[in-house]
CSV table of C-alpha atoms in Angstrom, one decimal:
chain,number,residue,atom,x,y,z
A,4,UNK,CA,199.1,-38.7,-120.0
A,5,UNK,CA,201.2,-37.0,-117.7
A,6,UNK,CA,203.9,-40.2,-116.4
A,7,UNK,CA,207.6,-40.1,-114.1
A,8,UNK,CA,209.4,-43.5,-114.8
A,9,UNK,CA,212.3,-44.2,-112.8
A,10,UNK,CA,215.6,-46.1,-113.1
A,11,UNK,CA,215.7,-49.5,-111.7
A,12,UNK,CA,216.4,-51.0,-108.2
A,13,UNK,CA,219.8,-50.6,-107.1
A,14,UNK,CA,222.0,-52.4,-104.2
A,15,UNK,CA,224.7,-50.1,-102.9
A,16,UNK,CA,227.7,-50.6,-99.9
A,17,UNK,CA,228.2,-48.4,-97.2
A,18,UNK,CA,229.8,-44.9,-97.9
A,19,UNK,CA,228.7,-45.5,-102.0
A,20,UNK,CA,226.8,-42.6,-103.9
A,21,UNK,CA,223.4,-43.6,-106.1
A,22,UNK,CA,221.9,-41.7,-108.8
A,23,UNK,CA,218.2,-42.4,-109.2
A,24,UNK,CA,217.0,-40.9,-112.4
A,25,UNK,CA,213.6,-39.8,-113.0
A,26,UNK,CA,212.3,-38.9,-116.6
A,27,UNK,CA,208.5,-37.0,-117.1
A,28,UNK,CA,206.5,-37.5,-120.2
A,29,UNK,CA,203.1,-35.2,-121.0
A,30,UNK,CA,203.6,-32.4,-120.3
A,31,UNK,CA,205.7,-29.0,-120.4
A,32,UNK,CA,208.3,-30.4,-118.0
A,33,UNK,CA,210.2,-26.3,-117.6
A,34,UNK,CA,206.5,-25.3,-115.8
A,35,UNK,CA,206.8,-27.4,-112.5
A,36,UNK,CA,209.4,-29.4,-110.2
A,37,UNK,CA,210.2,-32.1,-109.3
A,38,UNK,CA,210.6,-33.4,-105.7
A,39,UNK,CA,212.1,-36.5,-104.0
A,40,UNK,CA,210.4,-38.7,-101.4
A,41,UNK,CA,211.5,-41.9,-99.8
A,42,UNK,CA,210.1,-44.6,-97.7
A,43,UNK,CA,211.7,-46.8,-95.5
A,44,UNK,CA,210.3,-50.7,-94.9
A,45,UNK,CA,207.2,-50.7,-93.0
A,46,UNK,CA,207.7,-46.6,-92.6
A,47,UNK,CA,205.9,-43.0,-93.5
A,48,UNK,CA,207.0,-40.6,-96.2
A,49,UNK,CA,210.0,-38.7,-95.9
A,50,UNK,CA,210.3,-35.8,-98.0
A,51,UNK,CA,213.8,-34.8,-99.1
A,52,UNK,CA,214.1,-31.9,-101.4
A,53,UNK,CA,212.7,-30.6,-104.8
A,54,UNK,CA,213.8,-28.7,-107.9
A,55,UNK,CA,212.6,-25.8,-109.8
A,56,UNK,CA,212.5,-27.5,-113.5
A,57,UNK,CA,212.0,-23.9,-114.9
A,58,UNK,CA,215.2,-22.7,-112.8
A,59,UNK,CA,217.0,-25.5,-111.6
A,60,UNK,CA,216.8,-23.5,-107.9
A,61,UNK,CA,217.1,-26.4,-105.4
A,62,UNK,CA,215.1,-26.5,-101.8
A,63,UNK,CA,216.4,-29.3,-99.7
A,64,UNK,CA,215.8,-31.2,-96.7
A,65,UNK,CA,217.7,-30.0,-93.6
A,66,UNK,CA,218.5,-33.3,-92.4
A,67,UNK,CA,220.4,-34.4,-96.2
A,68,UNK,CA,222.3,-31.2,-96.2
A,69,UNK,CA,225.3,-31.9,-98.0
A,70,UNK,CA,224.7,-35.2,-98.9
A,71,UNK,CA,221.9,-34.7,-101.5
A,72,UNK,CA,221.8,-33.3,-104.9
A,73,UNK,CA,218.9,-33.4,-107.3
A,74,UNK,CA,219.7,-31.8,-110.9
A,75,UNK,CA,217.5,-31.7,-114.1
A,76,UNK,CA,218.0,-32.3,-117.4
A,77,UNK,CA,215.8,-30.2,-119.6
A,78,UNK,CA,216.4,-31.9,-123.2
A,79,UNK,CA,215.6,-34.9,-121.7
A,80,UNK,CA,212.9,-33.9,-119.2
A,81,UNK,CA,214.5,-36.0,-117.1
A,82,UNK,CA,215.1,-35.4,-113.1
A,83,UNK,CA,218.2,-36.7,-111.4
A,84,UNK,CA,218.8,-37.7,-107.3
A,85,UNK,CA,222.0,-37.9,-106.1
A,86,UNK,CA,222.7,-39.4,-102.6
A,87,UNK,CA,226.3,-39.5,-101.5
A,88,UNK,CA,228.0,-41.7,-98.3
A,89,UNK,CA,225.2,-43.9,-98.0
A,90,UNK,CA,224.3,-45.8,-94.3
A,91,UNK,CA,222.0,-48.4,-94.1
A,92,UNK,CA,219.7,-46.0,-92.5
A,93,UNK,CA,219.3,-45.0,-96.3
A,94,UNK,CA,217.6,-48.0,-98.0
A,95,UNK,CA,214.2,-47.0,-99.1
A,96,UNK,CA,212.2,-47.2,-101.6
A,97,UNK,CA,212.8,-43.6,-103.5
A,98,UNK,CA,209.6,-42.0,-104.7
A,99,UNK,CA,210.0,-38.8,-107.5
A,100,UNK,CA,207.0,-36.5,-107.7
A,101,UNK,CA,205.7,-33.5,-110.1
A,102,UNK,CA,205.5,-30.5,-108.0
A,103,UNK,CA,202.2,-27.9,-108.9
A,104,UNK,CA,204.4,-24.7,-108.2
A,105,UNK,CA,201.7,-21.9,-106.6
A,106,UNK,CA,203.8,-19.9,-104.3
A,107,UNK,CA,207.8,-19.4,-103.8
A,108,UNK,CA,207.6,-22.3,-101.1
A,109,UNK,CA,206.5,-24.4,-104.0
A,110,UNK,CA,203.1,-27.0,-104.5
A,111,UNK,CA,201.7,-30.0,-104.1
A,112,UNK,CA,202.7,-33.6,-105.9
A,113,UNK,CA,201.1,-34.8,-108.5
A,114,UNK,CA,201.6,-37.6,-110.1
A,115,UNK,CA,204.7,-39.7,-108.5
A,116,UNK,CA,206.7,-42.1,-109.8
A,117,UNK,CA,206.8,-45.6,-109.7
A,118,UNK,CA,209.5,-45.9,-107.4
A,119,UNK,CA,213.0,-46.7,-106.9
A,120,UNK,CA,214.3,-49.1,-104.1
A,121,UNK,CA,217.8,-48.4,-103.2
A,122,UNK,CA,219.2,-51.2,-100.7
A,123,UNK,CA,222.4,-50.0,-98.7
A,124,UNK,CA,224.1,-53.0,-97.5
A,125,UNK,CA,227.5,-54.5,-96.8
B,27,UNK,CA,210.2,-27.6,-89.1
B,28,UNK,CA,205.7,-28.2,-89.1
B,29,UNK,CA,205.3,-31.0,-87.5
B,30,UNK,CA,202.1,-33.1,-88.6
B,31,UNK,CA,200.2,-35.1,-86.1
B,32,UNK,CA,197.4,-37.2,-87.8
B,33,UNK,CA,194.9,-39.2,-85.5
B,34,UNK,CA,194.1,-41.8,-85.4
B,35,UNK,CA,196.9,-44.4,-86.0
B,36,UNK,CA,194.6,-46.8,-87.2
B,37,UNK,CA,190.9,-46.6,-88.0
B,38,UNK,CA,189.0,-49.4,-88.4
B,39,UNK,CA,185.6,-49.2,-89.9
B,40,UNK,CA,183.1,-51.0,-92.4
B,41,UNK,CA,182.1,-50.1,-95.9
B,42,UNK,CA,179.3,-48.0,-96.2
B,43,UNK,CA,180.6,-46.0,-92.9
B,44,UNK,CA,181.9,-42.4,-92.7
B,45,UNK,CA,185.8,-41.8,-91.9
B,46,UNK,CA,187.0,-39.0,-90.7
B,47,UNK,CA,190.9,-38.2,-90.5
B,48,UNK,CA,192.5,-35.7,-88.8
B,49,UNK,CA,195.5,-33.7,-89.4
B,50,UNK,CA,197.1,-31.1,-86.3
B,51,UNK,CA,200.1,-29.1,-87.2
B,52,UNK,CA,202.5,-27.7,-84.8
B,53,UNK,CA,202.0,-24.3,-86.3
B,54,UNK,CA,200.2,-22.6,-88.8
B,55,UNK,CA,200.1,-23.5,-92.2
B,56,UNK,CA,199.9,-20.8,-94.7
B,57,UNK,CA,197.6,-20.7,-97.2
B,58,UNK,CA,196.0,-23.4,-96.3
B,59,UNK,CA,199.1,-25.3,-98.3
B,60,UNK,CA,198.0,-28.7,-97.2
B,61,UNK,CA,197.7,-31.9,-99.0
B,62,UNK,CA,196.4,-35.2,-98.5
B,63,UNK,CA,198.2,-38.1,-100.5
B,64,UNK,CA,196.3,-42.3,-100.7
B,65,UNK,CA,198.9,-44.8,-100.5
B,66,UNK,CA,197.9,-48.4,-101.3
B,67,UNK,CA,200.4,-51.6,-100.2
B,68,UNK,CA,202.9,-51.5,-103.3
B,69,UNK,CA,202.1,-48.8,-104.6
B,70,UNK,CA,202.9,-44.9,-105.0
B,71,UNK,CA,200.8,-42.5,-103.0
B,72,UNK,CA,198.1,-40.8,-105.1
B,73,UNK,CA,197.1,-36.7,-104.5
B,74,UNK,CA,193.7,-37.3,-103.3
B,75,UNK,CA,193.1,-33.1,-101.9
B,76,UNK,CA,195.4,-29.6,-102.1
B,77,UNK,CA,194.8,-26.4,-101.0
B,78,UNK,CA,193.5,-28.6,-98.0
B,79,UNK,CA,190.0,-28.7,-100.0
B,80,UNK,CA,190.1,-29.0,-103.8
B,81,UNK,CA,189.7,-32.4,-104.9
B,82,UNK,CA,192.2,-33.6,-107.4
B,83,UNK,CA,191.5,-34.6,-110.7
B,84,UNK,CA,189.5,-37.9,-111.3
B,85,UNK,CA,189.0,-38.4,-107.1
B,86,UNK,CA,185.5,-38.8,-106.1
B,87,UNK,CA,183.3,-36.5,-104.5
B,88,UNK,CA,183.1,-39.3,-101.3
B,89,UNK,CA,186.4,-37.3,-100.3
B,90,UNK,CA,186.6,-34.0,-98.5
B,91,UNK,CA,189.2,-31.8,-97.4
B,92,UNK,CA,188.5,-29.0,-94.5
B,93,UNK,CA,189.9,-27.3,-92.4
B,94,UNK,CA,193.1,-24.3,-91.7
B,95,UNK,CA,195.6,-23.0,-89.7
B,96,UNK,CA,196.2,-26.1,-87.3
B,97,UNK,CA,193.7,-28.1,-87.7
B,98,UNK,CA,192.9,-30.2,-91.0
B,99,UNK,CA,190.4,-33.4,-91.9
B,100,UNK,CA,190.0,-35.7,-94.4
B,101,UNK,CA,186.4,-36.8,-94.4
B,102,UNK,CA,185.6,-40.2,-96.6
B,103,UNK,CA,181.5,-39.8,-97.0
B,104,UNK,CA,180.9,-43.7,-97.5
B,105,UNK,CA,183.7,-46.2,-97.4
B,106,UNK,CA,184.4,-48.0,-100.6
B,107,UNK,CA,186.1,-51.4,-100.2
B,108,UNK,CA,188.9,-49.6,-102.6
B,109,UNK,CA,189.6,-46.8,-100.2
B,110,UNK,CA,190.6,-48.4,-97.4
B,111,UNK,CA,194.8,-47.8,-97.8
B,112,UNK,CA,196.7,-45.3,-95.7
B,113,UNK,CA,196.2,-41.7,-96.0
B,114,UNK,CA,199.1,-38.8,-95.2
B,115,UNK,CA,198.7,-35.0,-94.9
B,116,UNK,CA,201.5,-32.9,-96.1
B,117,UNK,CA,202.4,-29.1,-95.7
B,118,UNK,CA,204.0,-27.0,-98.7
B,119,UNK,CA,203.7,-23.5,-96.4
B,120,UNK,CA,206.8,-23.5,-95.3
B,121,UNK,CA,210.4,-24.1,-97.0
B,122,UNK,CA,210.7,-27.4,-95.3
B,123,UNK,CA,207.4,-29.8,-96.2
B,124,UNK,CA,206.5,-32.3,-93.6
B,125,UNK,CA,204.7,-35.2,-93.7
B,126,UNK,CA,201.9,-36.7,-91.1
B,127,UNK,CA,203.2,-40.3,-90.1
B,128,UNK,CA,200.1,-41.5,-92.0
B,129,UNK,CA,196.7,-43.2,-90.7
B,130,UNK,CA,196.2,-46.8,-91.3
B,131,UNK,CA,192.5,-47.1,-92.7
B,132,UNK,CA,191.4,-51.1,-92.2
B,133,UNK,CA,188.0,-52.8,-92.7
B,134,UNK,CA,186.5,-53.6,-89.7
C-alpha cells in the first residue's frame, strides 16, 4: 500500500537548521510530489511548499522564502525538508504529503505522513 | 494569496443528523481545484474530496463535495459517531495553496 514514514521527533535551539526526511513506499515515487505541511499546537494547517519528484522543480510558500528547502532523493524515494534559522514560532508538528499532479499548479494530497514534531526551544 | 473562509467554527450536532460545511474563497478557484482533508485528534489529516466533488478512495458515499468558483460545501448525509473530527478545505488553483482554518465538528 501506498505509505510516507518520517524521521523522528526532533528538539532544536534557536537559529539551528532541521532536516525532516520523508521516504514513500508503493508506488512509482518519479510520477507525483511531495509537499510539506505543518501544524502548530492547538492550530490549522499550514502549507509550506512541494516538489516535483519527476523534476525536482520546487513551489514554495511565500512566507518561508529563503529559509526552506525540500529536495528528493530518487534511489531512495525518499523526500527531504530543510528548515534553516529556526524561531520558536517554528515548532510544529511537520506533516509530508503525496501530491496527485493534474495541472502545472500541482494536485491534491494523498496520503500524508505520520508526522514529525520539531520543537524549537532554548 | 486565496484566502479560505470556512463556516462555522464549530458545529455541534447528533449522530444520525446532516452537516453541512462551508468553504468561501477570496477569489476564484480554478478548476474547481479544491479539496477537503478529515483530521482526527493525533492523527494526520485524511483526503476525504478533490476536484471539490470526487470522493477519494475508500470514503463513503455519506460525504459530498459541491460547489465552484467561491463558494464550496462539504455535506456529511448522516453523522457517524467516527466522523465527527475537524474538516479543512484546501485550494491547489493557484501557485500558493491555502488552507481553511478548519471547522471543529463535535457531538451535540
Amino acid at each position: 500500500q501506498v505509505q510516507l514514514v518520517q524521521s523522528g521527533a526532533e528538539v532544536k535551539k534557536p537559529g539551528a537548521s532541521v532536516k525532516v526526511s520523508c521516504k514513500a513506499s508503493g508506488y512509482t515515487f518519479t510520477s507525483y510530489g511531495i509537499s510539506w505541511v505543518r501544524q502548530a499546537p492547538g492550530q490549522g494547517l499550514e502549507w509550506m511548499g512541494w516538489i516535483s519528484a519527476y523534476n525536482g522543480n520546487t513551489n514554495y510558500a511565500q512566507k518561508l522564502q529563503g529559509r526552506v528547502t525540500m529536495t528528493t532523493d530518487t534511489s531512495t524515494s525518499t523526500a527531504y525538508m530543510e528548515l534553516r534559522s529556526l524561531r520558536s514560532d517554528d515548532t510544529a508538528v511537520y506533516y509530508c504529503a503525496r501530491v496527485v499532479v493534474v495541472a502545472a499548479t500541482g494536485g491534491w494530497f494523498d496520503p500524508w505522513g505520520q508526522g514529525t514534531l520539531v520543537a524549537v526551544s532554548s | 494569496e486565496i484566502v479560505l473562509t470556512q463556516s462555522p467554527g464549530t458545529l455541534s450536532l447528533s449522530p444520525g443528523e446532516r452537516a453541512t460545511l462551508s468553504c468561501r474563497a477570496s477569489q476564484s478557484v480554478s478548476s474547481r481545484y479544491l479539496a477537503w482533508y478529515q483530521q482526527k485528534p493525533g492523527q494526520a489529516p485524511r483526503l476525504l474530496i478533490y476536484g471539490a466533488s470526487s470522493r477519494a478512495t475508500g470514503i463513503p458515499d455519506r460525504f459530498s463535495g459541491s460547489g465552484s468558483g467561491t463558494d464550496f460545501t462539504l455535506t456529511i448525509r448522516r453523522l457517524e459517531p467516527e466522523d465527527f473530527a475537524v474538516y479543512y478545505c484546501q485550494q491547489y488553483g493557484s501557485s500558493q495553496y491555502t488552507f481553511g482554518q478548519g471547522t471543529k465538528l463535535e457531538i451535540k
